[in-house]
Amino acid sequence: NAGVTQTPKFQVLKTGQSMTLQCAQDMNHNSMYWYRQDPGMGLRLIYYSASEGTTDKGEVPNGYNVSRLNKREFSLRLESAAPSQTSVYFCASSRQALTGNTIYFGEGSWLTVV
Amino acid sequence: TQLLEQSPQFLSIQEGENLTVYCNSSSVFSSLQWYRQEPGEGPVLLVTVVTGGEVKKLKRLTFQFGDARKDSSLHITAAQPGDTGLYLCAGPPLQNAGNMLTFGGGTRLMVKP
């Protein structure tokens, strides 16, 4: 059972470089999310896609862009990486973007910007 | 300041001890969820509490939602090393029109054998 799969697992970038984090889910979920996790801060929502064809900003969207490529895939792009974007990134999905729906998380992507 | 404040941030106890983790807010939540996250993995949902005053039990874990739906607690009885991990509370505040989850900062629990 794959669930939510995200790549790469680890990445080191130089300041100013760009990269894309890929995410795919095989649960036929409508909603997908990108979070970042920093020590003591819990998880903060970067962007989400309530359904295929829609994307919306979350709590901390600056410096990121997203693409909901199809129902399965939701990518996160850093156009010009900054050290402040060093974090652990989690992709997640849920059946609907509504209260009470269980959110399933991927295993995380560790990103270091030097 | 985070919307959901968790305490304590860190907790190290011996196997067999009891503990309580708190999740507090000045805002009202329509529901609250508790997740556990192990190193190198994403959070996994443990429980959702919906009704003010609700108590849910999951084996040795007891979850309570405050009467005013502004706070929640997680009590673990006779903790075991397998309970070690990061515990996160999360919920959609009523003031959040998008219904997106807000997470607390987490409580990192270590249970020593």
Coordinates of N, CA and C in Angstrom, one line a residue:
Chain A
N1 N 0.8 -1.2 0.0 CA 0.0 0.0 0.0 C 0.9 1.2 0.0
A2 N 1.0 1.9 -1.2 CA 1.9 3.1 -1.3 C 1.3 4.3 -0.5
G3 N 0.1 4.6 -0.6 CA -0.5 5.8 0.1 C 0.0 7.1 -0.6
V4 N 0.8 7.9 0.1 CA 1.3 9.1 -0.4 C 2.8 9.0 -0.5
T5 N 3.3 9.2 -1.7 CA 4.7 9.0 -2.0 C 5.3 10.3 -2.5
Q6 N 6.4 10.7 -1.9 CA 7.0 12.0 -2.2 C 8.5 11.8 -2.5
T7 N 9.0 12.6 -3.4 CA 10.4 12.5 -3.8 C 10.9 13.9 -4.1
P8 N 12.2 14.2 -3.8 CA 13.2 13.2 -3.2 C 13.1 13.2 -1.7
K9 N 13.7 12.2 -1.1 CA 13.7 12.1 0.4 C 14.7 13.1 1.0
F10 N 15.8 13.3 0.4 CA 16.8 14.3 0.9 C 17.3 15.1 -0.3
Q11 N 17.6 16.4 -0.1 CA 18.1 17.3 -1.1 C 18.9 18.4 -0.4
V12 N 20.0 18.7 -1.0 CA 20.8 19.9 -0.6 C 20.9 20.8 -1.8
L13 N 20.5 22.1 -1.5 CA 20.5 23.1 -2.6 C 21.4 24.3 -2.2
K14 N 21.9 24.9 -3.2 CA 22.6 26.2 -2.9 C 21.5 27.3 -3.0
T15 N 21.8 28.4 -2.3 CA 20.9 29.6 -2.3 C 20.7 30.0 -3.8
G16 N 19.5 30.2 -4.2 CA 19.2 30.7 -5.5 C 18.8 29.6 -6.5
Q17 N 19.2 28.3 -6.2 CA 18.8 27.2 -7.1 C 17.3 26.9 -7.0
S18 N 16.8 26.3 -8.0 CA 15.4 25.9 -8.0 C 15.3 24.4 -7.9
M19 N 14.1 23.9 -7.4 CA 13.8 22.5 -7.4 C 12.4 22.3 -7.3
T20 N 11.9 21.1 -7.6 CA 10.5 20.7 -7.5 C 10.4 19.4 -6.6
L21 N 9.6 19.4 -5.7 CA 9.2 18.3 -4.9 C 8.0 17.6 -5.5
Q22 N 8.1 16.3 -5.7 CA 7.0 15.6 -6.4 C 6.2 14.8 -5.3
C23 N 4.9 14.7 -5.6 CA 4.1 14.0 -4.7 C 3.0 13.3 -5.5
A24 N 2.7 12.0 -5.1 CA 1.6 11.3 -5.7 C 0.9 10.5 -4.7
Q25 N -0.4 10.4 -4.9 CA -1.2 9.5 -4.0 C -2.1 8.6 -4.8
D26 N -2.2 7.4 -4.2 CA -3.0 6.3 -5.0 C -4.3 6.0 -4.3
M27 N -4.8 6.9 -3.5 CA -6.0 6.6 -2.8 C -7.3 7.3 -3.4
N28 N -7.1 7.8 -4.6 CA -8.2 8.5 -5.3 C -8.8 9.7 -4.4
H29 N -7.9 10.3 -3.7 CA -8.3 11.5 -2.9 C -8.5 12.7 -3.7
N30 N -9.5 13.5 -3.3 CA -9.7 14.8 -4.0 C -8.7 15.9 -3.6
S31 N -8.4 15.9 -2.3 CA -7.6 17.0 -1.8 C -6.2 16.6 -1.5
M32 N -5.3 17.6 -1.8 CA -3.9 17.4 -1.5 C -3.2 18.6 -0.9
Y33 N -2.2 18.4 -0.1 CA -1.6 19.5 0.7 C -0.1 19.4 0.7
W34 N 0.5 20.6 0.9 CA 2.0 20.6 1.2 C 2.2 21.4 2.5
Y35 N 2.9 20.7 3.4 CA 3.2 21.4 4.7 C 4.7 21.4 4.8
R36 N 5.2 22.3 5.7 CA 6.6 22.3 6.1 C 6.6 22.2 7.6
Q37 N 7.6 21.5 8.1 CA 7.7 21.2 9.6 C 9.1 21.7 10.1
D38 N 9.0 22.6 11.0 CA 10.2 23.2 11.6 C 10.2 22.9 13.1
P39 N 11.3 22.8 13.8 CA 11.3 22.4 15.2 C 10.5 23.4 16.0
G40 N 9.6 22.8 16.8 CA 8.8 23.6 17.7 C 7.6 24.3 17.1
M41 N 7.5 24.2 15.8 CA 6.5 25.0 15.0 C 5.3 24.1 14.6
G42 N 5.4 22.8 14.8 CA 4.4 21.9 14.2 C 4.5 21.9 12.7
L43 N 3.3 21.7 12.1 CA 3.3 21.7 10.6 C 2.5 22.9 10.2
R44 N 3.1 23.6 9.2 CA 2.4 24.8 8.6 C 2.1 24.6 7.2
L45 N 0.8 24.9 6.8 CA 0.3 24.7 5.5 C 0.9 25.7 4.5
I46 N 1.5 25.2 3.4 CA 2.1 26.1 2.4 C 1.0 26.3 1.3
Y47 N 0.6 25.3 0.7 CA -0.5 25.4 -0.3 C -1.3 24.1 -0.2
Y48 N -2.5 24.2 -0.7 CA -3.4 23.1 -0.8 C -4.2 23.1 -2.1
S49 N -4.7 21.9 -2.4 CA -5.5 21.8 -3.6 C -6.8 21.0 -3.2
A50 N -7.9 21.7 -3.0 CA -9.1 21.1 -2.5 C -9.6 20.1 -3.5
S51 N -9.4 20.3 -4.8 CA -9.9 19.4 -5.8 C -9.0 19.6 -7.1
E52 N -9.1 18.6 -8.0 CA -8.3 18.7 -9.2 C -8.6 20.0 -9.9
G53 N -7.6 20.7 -10.3 CA -7.8 22.0 -11.0 C -7.8 23.2 -10.2
T54 N -7.8 23.0 -8.9 CA -7.8 24.2 -8.0 C -6.6 24.2 -7.0
T55 N -6.0 25.3 -6.7 CA -5.0 25.4 -5.7 C -5.2 26.7 -4.9
D56 N -4.8 26.7 -3.7 CA -5.0 27.9 -2.8 C -3.8 28.0 -1.9
K57 N -3.6 29.3 -1.5 CA -2.5 29.5 -0.5 C -2.9 29.1 0.9
G58 N -1.9 28.6 1.6 CA -2.1 28.3 3.0 C -1.5 29.4 3.9
E59 N -0.9 28.9 5.0 CA -0.4 29.9 6.0 C 0.9 30.5 5.5
V60 N 1.8 29.8 4.8 CA 3.2 30.3 4.5 C 3.5 30.0 3.0
P61 N 2.8 30.7 2.1 CA 3.0 30.4 0.7 C 4.2 31.1 0.0
N62 N 4.7 32.1 0.6 CA 5.8 33.0 0.0 C 7.0 32.1 -0.4
G63 N 7.4 32.3 -1.6 CA 8.6 31.6 -2.1 C 8.4 30.2 -2.7
Y64 N 7.1 29.8 -2.8 CA 6.7 28.5 -3.3 C 5.6 28.7 -4.4
N65 N 5.6 27.7 -5.3 CA 4.5 27.5 -6.2 C 4.1 26.1 -6.3
V66 N 2.9 25.8 -6.7 CA 2.4 24.4 -6.7 C 1.7 24.2 -8.1
S67 N 1.6 22.9 -8.4 CA 0.9 22.5 -9.6 C 0.1 21.2 -9.3
R68 N -1.2 21.2 -9.5 CA -2.0 20.0 -9.3 C -2.0 19.4 -10.7
L69 N -1.1 18.5 -11.0 CA -0.9 18.0 -12.4 C -2.1 17.2 -12.8
N70 N -2.7 16.4 -11.9 CA -3.9 15.6 -12.2 C -4.4 15.2 -10.8
K71 N -5.3 14.3 -10.7 CA -5.9 14.0 -9.4 C -4.9 13.3 -8.5
R72 N -3.9 12.6 -9.1 CA -2.9 11.9 -8.3 C -1.8 12.7 -7.8
E73 N -1.4 13.7 -8.6 CA -0.1 14.4 -8.4 C -0.2 15.9 -8.0
F74 N 0.7 16.3 -7.1 CA 0.7 17.7 -6.6 C 2.1 18.0 -6.3
S75 N 2.7 18.9 -7.1 CA 4.1 19.2 -6.9 C 4.3 20.6 -6.3
L76 N 5.4 20.7 -5.6 CA 5.8 22.0 -4.9 C 7.1 22.5 -5.5
R77 N 7.2 23.7 -6.0 CA 8.4 24.2 -6.6 C 8.9 25.4 -5.8
L78 N 10.2 25.3 -5.6 CA 11.0 26.5 -5.1 C 11.8 27.1 -6.2
E79 N 11.4 28.3 -6.6 CA 12.0 28.9 -7.8 C 13.4 29.4 -7.5
S80 N 13.6 30.0 -6.3 CA 14.9 30.5 -5.9 C 15.1 30.3 -4.4
A81 N 15.7 29.1 -4.1 CA 15.8 28.6 -2.7 C 16.5 29.6 -1.8
A82 N 16.0 29.7 -0.6 CA 16.7 30.5 0.4 C 16.9 29.7 1.7
P83 N 18.0 30.0 2.5 CA 18.2 29.3 3.7 C 17.0 29.1 4.6
S84 N 16.1 30.1 4.6 CA 14.9 30.0 5.4 C 14.0 28.9 5.0
Q85 N 14.2 28.4 3.8 CA 13.4 27.3 3.3 C 13.9 25.9 3.7
T86 N 15.0 25.9 4.4 CA 15.5 24.7 5.0 C 14.5 24.1 6.0
S87 N 14.0 22.9 5.7 CA 12.9 22.4 6.5 C 12.6 20.9 6.1
V88 N 11.6 20.3 6.7 CA 11.1 19.0 6.3 C 9.8 19.3 5.7
Y89 N 9.6 18.8 4.4 CA 8.4 19.1 3.7 C 7.5 17.8 3.6
F90 N 6.2 17.9 3.9 CA 5.3 16.8 3.9 C 4.2 17.1 2.9
C91 N 4.0 16.1 2.1 CA 2.8 16.1 1.2 C 1.7 15.3 1.9
A92 N 0.5 15.6 1.7 CA -0.6 14.9 2.3 C -1.8 14.9 1.4
S93 N -2.7 14.0 1.7 CA -4.0 14.0 0.9 C -5.1 13.6 1.8
S94 N -6.3 13.9 1.4 CA -7.5 13.5 2.1 C -8.7 13.4 1.1
R95 N -9.7 12.6 1.5 CA -10.8 12.4 0.5 C -11.4 13.7 0.1
Q96 N -11.7 14.5 1.1 CA -12.2 15.9 0.9 C -11.5 16.9 1.8
A97 N -11.5 18.1 1.4 CA -10.9 19.2 2.2 C -11.9 19.7 3.3
L98 N -12.4 18.8 4.1 CA -13.4 19.2 5.1 C -13.0 18.6 6.4
T99 N -13.6 19.3 7.4 CA -13.4 18.9 8.8 C -13.8 17.4 9.0
G100 N -13.0 16.7 9.7 CA -13.3 15.3 10.0 C -12.7 14.3 9.1
N101 N -12.2 14.8 7.9 CA -11.6 13.8 7.0 C -10.2 13.5 7.4
T102 N -9.8 12.3 7.4 CA -8.5 11.9 7.8 C -7.5 12.3 6.7
I103 N -6.4 12.9 7.2 CA -5.3 13.3 6.3 C -4.2 12.3 6.4
Y104 N -3.8 11.9 5.3 CA -2.7 10.9 5.2 C -1.4 11.6 4.7
F105 N -0.3 11.4 5.4 CA 0.9 12.1 5.1 C 1.9 11.2 4.4
G106 N 2.8 11.8 3.6 CA 3.9 11.1 3.1 C 5.0 11.0 4.1
E107 N 6.2 10.4 3.8 CA 7.2 10.2 4.7 C 8.1 11.4 4.9
G108 N 8.0 12.5 4.1 CA 8.7 13.7 4.3 C 9.9 13.8 3.3
S109 N 10.3 15.1 3.0 CA 11.4 15.4 2.2 C 12.3 16.4 3.0
W110 N 13.5 16.0 3.3 CA 14.4 16.8 4.0 C 15.2 17.7 3.1
L111 N 15.0 19.0 3.2 CA 15.6 20.0 2.3 C 16.5 20.9 3.1
T112 N 17.8 21.0 2.6 CA 18.7 21.9 3.2 C 19.2 22.9 2.2
V113 N 19.1 24.2 2.5 CA 19.5 25.2 1.6 C 20.8 25.9 2.2
V114 N 21.9 25.8 1.5 CA 23.1 26.4 2.0 C 23.5 27.7 1.3
Chain B
T1 N 2.9 33.9 17.9 CA 2.1 33.0 18.8 C 1.3 32.0 18.0
Q2 N 1.4 30.7 18.3 CA 0.6 29.7 17.6 C -0.8 29.7 18.1
L3 N -1.7 29.3 17.2 CA -3.1 29.2 17.6 C -3.3 28.1 18.6
L4 N -2.6 27.0 18.4 CA -2.7 25.9 19.3 C -1.3 25.7 20.0
E5 N -1.4 25.8 21.4 CA -0.2 25.7 22.2 C -0.2 24.4 22.9
Q6 N 0.9 23.6 22.7 CA 1.0 22.3 23.3 C 2.0 22.4 24.4
S7 N 1.7 21.7 25.5 CA 2.7 21.6 26.6 C 2.6 20.2 27.3
P8 N 3.7 19.7 27.8 CA 5.0 20.3 27.6 C 5.6 20.1 26.2
Q9 N 6.7 20.8 25.9 CA 7.3 20.6 24.6 C 8.1 19.3 24.6
F10 N 8.7 19.0 25.7 CA 9.5 17.8 25.8 C 9.1 17.0 27.1
L11 N 9.1 15.7 27.0 CA 8.8 14.9 28.2 C 9.6 13.6 28.1
S12 N 10.4 13.4 29.1 CA 11.1 12.1 29.2 C 10.7 11.4 30.5
I13 N 10.2 10.2 30.3 CA 9.7 9.5 31.5 C 10.2 8.0 31.5
Q14 N 10.0 7.3 32.6 CA 10.3 5.9 32.6 C 9.1 5.1 32.2
E15 N 9.4 3.9 31.7 CA 8.4 3.0 31.3 C 7.5 2.7 32.6
G16 N 6.2 2.7 32.3 CA 5.2 2.4 33.4 C 4.6 3.7 34.0
E17 N 5.2 4.8 33.8 CA 4.7 6.1 34.3 C 3.5 6.5 33.5
N18 N 2.7 7.4 34.1 CA 1.5 8.0 33.4 C 1.9 9.4 33.0
L19 N 1.3 10.0 32.0 CA 1.6 11.3 31.6 C 0.4 12.0 30.9
T20 N 0.4 13.3 30.9 CA -0.7 14.0 30.2 C -0.1 15.1 29.4
V21 N -0.5 15.2 28.2 CA -0.1 16.3 27.2 C -1.3 17.2 27.0
Y22 N -1.0 18.5 26.9 CA -2.1 19.5 26.8 C -2.0 20.2 25.5
C23 N -3.2 20.6 25.0 CA -3.3 21.4 23.7 C -4.3 22.5 24.0
N24 N -3.9 23.7 24.0 CA -4.7 24.8 24.4 C -4.8 25.9 23.4
S25 N -5.9 26.6 23.4 CA -6.1 27.7 22.4 C -7.1 28.7 23.0
S26 N -7.0 29.9 22.6 CA -8.0 30.9 22.9 C -9.2 30.9 21.9
S27 N -9.0 30.1 20.9 CA -10.0 30.0 19.8 C -10.8 28.8 19.9
V28 N -12.0 28.8 19.4 CA -12.9 27.6 19.4 C -12.7 26.8 18.2
F29 N -12.6 25.5 18.3 CA -12.4 24.6 17.2 C -13.6 23.7 17.0
S30 N -13.9 23.4 15.8 CA -15.1 22.5 15.5 C -14.7 21.1 15.8
S31 N -13.5 20.8 15.8 CA -13.0 19.4 16.2 C -11.5 19.5 16.4
L32 N -11.0 18.6 17.1 CA -9.5 18.5 17.3 C -9.0 17.1 17.0
Q33 N -7.9 17.0 16.4 CA -7.3 15.7 16.1 C -5.9 15.6 16.8
W34 N -5.6 14.4 17.1 CA -4.3 14.1 17.7 C -3.5 13.1 16.7
Y35 N -2.3 13.5 16.4 CA -1.4 12.7 15.6 C -0.2 12.2 16.4
R36 N 0.4 11.1 16.0 CA 1.7 10.7 16.5 C 2.6 10.6 15.3
Q37 N 3.8 11.1 15.4 CA 4.8 11.1 14.4 C 6.1 10.4 14.9
E38 N 6.6 9.4 14.2 CA 7.8 8.8 14.6 C 8.9 9.3 13.7
P39 N 10.2 9.2 14.1 CA 11.3 9.7 13.3 C 11.3 9.2 11.9
G40 N 11.5 10.1 11.0 CA 11.6 9.7 9.6 C 10.3 9.4 8.9
E41 N 9.2 9.7 9.6 CA 7.9 9.4 9.0 C 7.0 10.6 9.1
G42 N 5.9 10.5 8.4 CA 4.9 11.5 8.5 C 3.9 11.3 9.7
P43 N 3.2 12.3 10.1 CA 2.2 12.1 11.2 C 1.1 11.1 10.9
V44 N 0.7 10.4 11.9 CA -0.4 9.4 11.7 C -1.5 9.8 12.6
L45 N -2.7 9.8 12.1 CA -3.9 10.2 12.9 C -4.2 9.2 14.0
L46 N -4.4 9.6 15.2 CA -4.7 8.7 16.3 C -6.3 8.8 16.6
V47 N -6.8 10.0 16.7 CA -8.2 10.2 17.0 C -8.7 11.6 16.6
T48 N -10.0 11.7 16.4 CA -10.6 13.0 16.2 C -11.7 13.1 17.3
V49 N -11.7 14.3 18.0 CA -12.8 14.5 19.0 C -13.6 15.7 18.4
V50 N -14.9 15.6 18.5 CA -15.8 16.5 17.9 C -16.7 17.3 18.8
T51 N -17.2 16.6 19.8 CA -18.2 17.2 20.7 C -17.5 17.7 22.0
G52 N -17.9 18.9 22.5 CA -17.3 19.5 23.7 C -17.6 18.5 24.8
G53 N -16.5 18.2 25.6 CA -16.6 17.3 26.7 C -16.4 15.9 26.4
E54 N -16.2 15.6 25.1 CA -16.1 14.2 24.6 C -14.8 13.6 25.1
V55 N -14.9 12.3 25.5 CA -13.7 11.5 25.9 C -13.7 10.3 25.0
K56 N -12.5 10.0 24.5 CA -12.3 8.8 23.6 C -11.1 8.1 24.2
K57 N -11.2 6.8 24.2 CA -10.1 5.9 24.6 C -9.6 5.0 23.5
L58 N -8.3 4.9 23.4 CA -7.6 4.1 22.5 C -6.6 3.3 23.2
K59 N -7.0 2.1 23.7 CA -6.1 1.3 24.6 C -5.7 2.1 25.8
R60 N -4.4 2.4 25.9 CA -3.9 3.1 27.1 C -3.9 4.6 26.9
L61 N -4.5 5.1 25.8 CA -4.5 6.5 25.5 C -5.9 7.0 25.7
T62 N -6.1 8.1 26.5 CA -7.4 8.8 26.7 C -7.3 10.2 26.2
F63 N -8.2 10.5 25.3 CA -8.3 11.9 24.7 C -9.5 12.6 25.2
Q64 N -9.4 13.9 25.6 CA -10.5 14.6 26.0 C -10.6 16.0 25.3
F65 N -11.8 16.3 24.9 CA -12.0 17.6 24.3 C -12.7 18.5 25.3
G66 N -12.2 19.7 25.5 CA -12.8 20.6 26.5 C -14.2 21.0 26.2
D67 N -14.9 21.3 27.3 CA -16.3 21.6 27.2 C -16.6 22.8 26.2
A68 N -15.6 23.8 26.2 CA -15.8 25.0 25.4 C -15.1 24.8 24.0
R69 N -14.6 23.6 23.8 CA -13.9 23.3 22.5 C -12.8 24.2 22.2
K70 N -12.0 24.6 23.2 CA -10.8 25.4 23.0 C -9.6 24.6 23.4
D71 N -9.7 23.4 24.0 CA -8.6 22.7 24.5 C -8.8 21.2 24.5
S72 N -7.7 20.5 24.5 CA -7.8 19.0 24.5 C -6.6 18.5 25.3
S73 N -6.8 17.3 25.8 CA -5.7 16.6 26.5 C -5.5 15.2 26.0
L74 N -4.3 14.7 26.2 CA -4.0 13.3 25.9 C -3.3 12.7 27.1
H75 N -3.9 11.7 27.7 CA -3.4 11.0 28.8 C -3.0 9.6 28.5
I76 N -1.7 9.3 28.8 CA -1.2 7.9 28.5 C -1.0 7.2 29.9
T77 N -1.6 6.1 30.0 CA -1.4 5.3 31.2 C -0.3 4.2 31.0
A78 N 0.5 4.1 32.0 CA 1.6 3.0 31.9 C 2.3 3.1 30.6
A79 N 3.0 4.2 30.4 CA 3.7 4.4 29.1 C 4.7 3.3 28.8
Q80 N 4.8 3.0 27.5 CA 5.8 2.0 27.0 C 6.7 2.7 26.1
P81 N 7.9 2.1 25.9 CA 8.9 2.6 24.9 C 8.3 2.8 23.5
G82 N 7.3 2.0 23.1 CA 6.7 2.1 21.9 C 5.8 3.4 21.7
D83 N 5.6 4.1 22.8 CA 4.8 5.3 22.8 C 5.7 6.5 22.5
T84 N 7.0 6.3 22.4 CA 7.9 7.4 22.1 C 7.6 8.0 20.7
G85 N 7.6 9.3 20.7 CA 7.3 10.0 19.4 C 6.9 11.4 19.6
L86 N 6.6 12.1 18.5 CA 6.1 13.5 18.6 C 4.6 13.4 18.5
Y87 N 3.9 14.0 19.5 CA 2.5 14.1 19.5 C 2.0 15.5 19.1
L88 N 1.2 15.5 18.1 CA 0.7 16.8 17.6 C -0.8 16.9 17.7
C89 N -1.3 18.0 18.1 CA -2.8 18.3 18.0 C -3.0 19.2 16.9
A90 N -4.2 19.1 16.3 CA -4.5 19.9 15.1 C -6.0 20.0 15.0
G91 N -6.4 21.2 14.4 CA -7.9 21.3 14.2 C -8.2 22.5 13.3
P92 N -9.4 22.6 12.8 CA -9.8 23.7 12.0 C -10.5 24.7 12.9
P93 N -9.9 25.9 13.2 CA -10.6 26.9 14.0 C -11.8 27.4 13.3
L94 N -12.9 27.7 14.1 CA -14.1 28.1 13.5 C -13.9 29.4 12.7
Q95 N -12.9 30.2 13.0 CA -12.7 31.5 12.4 C -12.0 31.2 11.0
N96 N -11.6 30.0 10.7 CA -10.9 29.7 9.5 C -11.9 29.3 8.4
A97 N -12.2 30.2 7.5 CA -13.2 29.9 6.5 C -12.9 28.7 5.6
G98 N -11.6 28.5 5.4 CA -11.1 27.4 4.6 C -11.2 26.1 5.2
N99 N -11.4 26.0 6.5 CA -11.5 24.7 7.2 C -10.2 24.0 7.2
M100 N -9.1 24.6 7.0 CA -7.8 24.0 7.0 C -7.3 23.7 8.4
L101 N -6.6 22.6 8.5 CA -6.0 22.3 9.8 C -4.9 23.2 10.3
T102 N -5.0 23.6 11.6 CA -3.9 24.3 12.2 C -3.2 23.3 13.2
F103 N -1.9 23.2 13.2 CA -1.2 22.3 14.0 C -0.6 23.0 15.2
G104 N -0.5 22.3 16.3 CA 0.3 22.8 17.5 C 1.7 22.5 17.2
G105 N 2.6 23.0 18.1 CA 4.0 22.8 18.0 C 4.5 21.4 18.3
G106 N 3.7 20.6 19.0 CA 4.1 19.2 19.3 C 4.7 19.0 20.7
T107 N 4.5 17.8 21.2 CA 5.1 17.4 22.4 C 6.0 16.2 22.0
R108 N 7.3 16.3 22.3 CA 8.2 15.2 22.0 C 8.3 14.3 23.3
L109 N 7.8 13.1 23.2 CA 7.8 12.1 24.3 C 8.9 11.1 24.1
M110 N 9.6 10.9 25.2 CA 10.6 9.7 25.2 C 10.3 8.9 26.4
V111 N 10.0 7.6 26.2 CA 9.8 6.7 27.2 C 11.0 5.7 27.3
K112 N 11.6 5.8 28.5 CA 12.8 5.0 28.6 C 12.5 3.6 29.3
P113 N 13.1 2.5 28.8 CA 12.8 1.2 29.4 C 13.4 1.1 30.8

